[in-house]
CSV table of C-alpha atoms in Angstrom, one decimal:
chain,number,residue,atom,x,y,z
A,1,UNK,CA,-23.7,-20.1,-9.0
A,2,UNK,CA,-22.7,-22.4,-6.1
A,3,UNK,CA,-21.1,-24.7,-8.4
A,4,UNK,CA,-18.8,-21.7,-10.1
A,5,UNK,CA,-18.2,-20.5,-6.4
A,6,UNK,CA,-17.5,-24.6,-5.3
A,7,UNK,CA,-15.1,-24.8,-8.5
A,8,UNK,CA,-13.3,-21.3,-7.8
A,9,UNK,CA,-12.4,-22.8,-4.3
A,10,UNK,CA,-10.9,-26.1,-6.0
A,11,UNK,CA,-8.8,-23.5,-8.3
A,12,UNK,CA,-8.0,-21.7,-5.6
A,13,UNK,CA,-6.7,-24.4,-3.3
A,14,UNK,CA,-2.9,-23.0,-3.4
A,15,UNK,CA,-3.4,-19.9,-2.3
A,16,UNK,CA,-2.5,-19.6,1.5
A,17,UNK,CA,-4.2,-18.3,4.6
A,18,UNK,CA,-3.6,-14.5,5.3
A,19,UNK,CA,-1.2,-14.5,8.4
A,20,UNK,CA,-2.1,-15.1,11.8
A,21,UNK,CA,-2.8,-11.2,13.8
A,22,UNK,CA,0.0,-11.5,15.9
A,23,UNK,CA,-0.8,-11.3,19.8
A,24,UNK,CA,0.0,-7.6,20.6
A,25,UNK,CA,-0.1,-4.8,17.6
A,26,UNK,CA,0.2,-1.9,20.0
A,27,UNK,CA,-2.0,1.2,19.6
A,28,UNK,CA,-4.3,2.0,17.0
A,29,UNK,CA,-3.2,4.9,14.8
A,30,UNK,CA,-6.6,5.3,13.0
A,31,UNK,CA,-9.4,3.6,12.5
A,32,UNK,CA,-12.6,3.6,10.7
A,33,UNK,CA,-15.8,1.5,10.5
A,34,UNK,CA,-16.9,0.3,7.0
A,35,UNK,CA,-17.4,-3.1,4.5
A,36,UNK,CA,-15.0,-5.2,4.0
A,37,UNK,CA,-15.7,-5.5,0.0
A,38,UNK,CA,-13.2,-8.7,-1.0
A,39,UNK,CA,-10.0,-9.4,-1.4
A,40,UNK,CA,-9.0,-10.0,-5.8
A,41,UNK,CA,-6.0,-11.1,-7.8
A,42,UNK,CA,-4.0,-7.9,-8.1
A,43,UNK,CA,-5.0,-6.0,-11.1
A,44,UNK,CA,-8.1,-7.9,-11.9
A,45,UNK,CA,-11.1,-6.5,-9.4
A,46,UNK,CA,-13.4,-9.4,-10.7
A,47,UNK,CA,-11.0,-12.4,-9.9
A,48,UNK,CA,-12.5,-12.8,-6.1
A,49,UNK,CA,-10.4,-15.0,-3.7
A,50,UNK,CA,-13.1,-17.9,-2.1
A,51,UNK,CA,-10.5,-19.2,-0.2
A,52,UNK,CA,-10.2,-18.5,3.3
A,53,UNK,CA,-13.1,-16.3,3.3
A,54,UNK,CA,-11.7,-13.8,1.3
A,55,UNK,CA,-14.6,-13.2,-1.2
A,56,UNK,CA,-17.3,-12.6,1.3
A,57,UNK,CA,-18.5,-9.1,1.7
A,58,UNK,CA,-19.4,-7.7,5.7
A,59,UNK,CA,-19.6,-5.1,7.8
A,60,UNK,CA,-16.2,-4.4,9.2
A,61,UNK,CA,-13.7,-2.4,10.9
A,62,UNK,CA,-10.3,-1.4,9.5
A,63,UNK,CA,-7.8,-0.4,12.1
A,64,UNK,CA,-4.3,0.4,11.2
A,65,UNK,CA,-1.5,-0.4,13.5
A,66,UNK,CA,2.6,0.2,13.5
A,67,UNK,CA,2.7,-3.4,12.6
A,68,UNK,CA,0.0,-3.5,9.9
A,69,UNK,CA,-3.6,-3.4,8.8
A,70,UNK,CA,-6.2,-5.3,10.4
A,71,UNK,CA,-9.7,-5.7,8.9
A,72,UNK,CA,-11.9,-6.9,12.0
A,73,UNK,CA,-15.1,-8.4,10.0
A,74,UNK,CA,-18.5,-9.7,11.4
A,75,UNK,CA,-19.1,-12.9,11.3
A,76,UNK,CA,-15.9,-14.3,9.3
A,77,UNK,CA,-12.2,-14.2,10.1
A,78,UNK,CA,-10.0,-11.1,10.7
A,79,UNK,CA,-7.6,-10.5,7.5
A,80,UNK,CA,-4.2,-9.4,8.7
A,81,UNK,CA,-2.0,-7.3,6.6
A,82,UNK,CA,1.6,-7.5,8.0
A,83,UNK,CA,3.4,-4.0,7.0
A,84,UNK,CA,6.1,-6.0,5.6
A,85,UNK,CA,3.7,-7.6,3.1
A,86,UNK,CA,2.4,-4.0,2.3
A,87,UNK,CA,3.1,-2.9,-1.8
A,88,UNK,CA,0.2,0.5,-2.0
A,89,UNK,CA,-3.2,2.0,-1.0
A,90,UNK,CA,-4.9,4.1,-3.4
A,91,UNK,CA,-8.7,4.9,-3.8
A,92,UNK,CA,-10.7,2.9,-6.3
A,93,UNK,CA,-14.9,2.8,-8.2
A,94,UNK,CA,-14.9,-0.7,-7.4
A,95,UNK,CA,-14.6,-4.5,-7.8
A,96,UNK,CA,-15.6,-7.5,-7.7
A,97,UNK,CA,-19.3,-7.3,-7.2
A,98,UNK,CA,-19.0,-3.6,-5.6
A,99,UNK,CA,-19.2,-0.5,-7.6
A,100,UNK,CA,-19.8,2.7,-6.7
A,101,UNK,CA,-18.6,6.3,-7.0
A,102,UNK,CA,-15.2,7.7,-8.3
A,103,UNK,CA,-12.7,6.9,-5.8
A,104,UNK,CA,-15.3,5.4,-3.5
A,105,UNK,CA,-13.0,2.1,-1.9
A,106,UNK,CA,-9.9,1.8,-0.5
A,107,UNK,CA,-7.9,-0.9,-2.5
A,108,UNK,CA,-4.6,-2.4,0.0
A,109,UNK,CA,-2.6,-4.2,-2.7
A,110,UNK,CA,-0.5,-6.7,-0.4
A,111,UNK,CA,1.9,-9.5,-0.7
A,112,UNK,CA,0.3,-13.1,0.0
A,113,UNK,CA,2.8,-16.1,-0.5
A,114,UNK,CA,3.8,-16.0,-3.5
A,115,UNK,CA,1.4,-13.5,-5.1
A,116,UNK,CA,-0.3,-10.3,-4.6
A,117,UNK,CA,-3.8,-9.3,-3.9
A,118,UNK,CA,-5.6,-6.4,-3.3
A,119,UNK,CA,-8.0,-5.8,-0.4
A,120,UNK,CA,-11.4,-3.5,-0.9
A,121,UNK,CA,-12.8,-1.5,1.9
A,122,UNK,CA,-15.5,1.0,1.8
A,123,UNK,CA,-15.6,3.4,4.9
A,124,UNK,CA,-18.9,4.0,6.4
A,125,UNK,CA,-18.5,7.7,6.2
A,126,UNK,CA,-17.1,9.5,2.9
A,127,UNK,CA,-14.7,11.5,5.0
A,128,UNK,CA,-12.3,8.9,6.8
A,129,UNK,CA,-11.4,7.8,3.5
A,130,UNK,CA,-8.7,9.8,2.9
A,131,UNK,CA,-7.7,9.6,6.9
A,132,UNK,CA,-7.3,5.6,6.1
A,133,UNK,CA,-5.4,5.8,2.5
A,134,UNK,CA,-3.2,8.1,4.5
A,135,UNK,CA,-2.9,6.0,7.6
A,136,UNK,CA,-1.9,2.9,5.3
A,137,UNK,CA,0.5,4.7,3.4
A,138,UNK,CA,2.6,6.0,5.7
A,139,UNK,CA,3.0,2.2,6.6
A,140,UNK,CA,4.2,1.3,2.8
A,141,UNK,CA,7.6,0.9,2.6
A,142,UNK,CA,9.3,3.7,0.7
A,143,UNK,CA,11.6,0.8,-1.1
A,144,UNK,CA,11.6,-2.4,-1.2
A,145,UNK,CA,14.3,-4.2,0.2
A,146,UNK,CA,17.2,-4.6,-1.2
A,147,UNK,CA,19.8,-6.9,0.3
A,148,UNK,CA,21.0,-9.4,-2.1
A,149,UNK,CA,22.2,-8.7,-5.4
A,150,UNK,CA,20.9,-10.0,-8.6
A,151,UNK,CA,22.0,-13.6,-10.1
A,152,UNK,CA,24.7,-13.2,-12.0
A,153,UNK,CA,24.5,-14.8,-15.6
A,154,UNK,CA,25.7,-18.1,-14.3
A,155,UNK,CA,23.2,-18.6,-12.1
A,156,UNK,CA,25.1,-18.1,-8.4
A,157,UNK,CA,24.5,-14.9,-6.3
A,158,UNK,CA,27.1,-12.0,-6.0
A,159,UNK,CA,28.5,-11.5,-2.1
């Protein structure tokens, strides 16, 4: 196992650091105590990022800000989720090692570099969970933006 875990790091190797939690992210508009489940390839719950601490499960807290997510988790680093970076929140069974009821997680689908990922979290009480999935959402931007035009067939950008 630590040899799968030792090569999924080497893999992994590209894949940068969540952003740094800037220094002041205002008030808290919700916030609820939990586990921090992982943080997966988008779309495929059983492909765990090692990197960065990413795959390791832990008591946490999930707070949700004007300027993002953060997940504040014992004993490893804080994973920031800028609310530019934000793509959806829904409610999920599971992944990566974590399965439980119907619609038992949160699942954050977010931008990282060049790819996307998607962030579990499983409130510590049943009922914040749709308080949280709510909070998050209303931080999604309604469309993403939009201000250069596609490459035209030559190549060059439209002005």
């Amino acid at each position: 196992m630590a040899l799968g875990w030792r090569n999924r790091l080497r893999r992994q190797s590209d894949v940068p650091a969540p952003p740094e939690v800037p220094g002041d992210l205002g008030p808290v508009l919700y916030e609820a105590e939990g586990q921090y489940v992982a943080t997966t390839t988008a779309g495929d719950w059983l492909d765990r990022i090692a990197v960065h601490g990413l795959g390791l499960r832990g008591n946490a807290v999930a707070s949700v800000h004007a300027d993002g997510v953060l997940v504040t988790r014992t004993g490893a680093r804080t994973v920031f989720v800028p609310r530019a970076d934000l793509v959806s929140v829904q409610l999920a069974g599971g992944m990566a090692g974590k399965f439980v009821e119907k619609e038992g997680l949160v699942v954050v689908t977010w931008r990282l570099g060049e790819g996307r990922v998607d962030t579990g979290f499983r409130t510590r009480h049943a009922a914040h969970k749709a308080q949280l999935v709510a909070a998050i959402a209303a931080l999604v931007p309604s469309d993403p933006p939009q201000n250069r035009t596609p490459p035209t067939p030559e190549g060059r950008e439209q002005l």
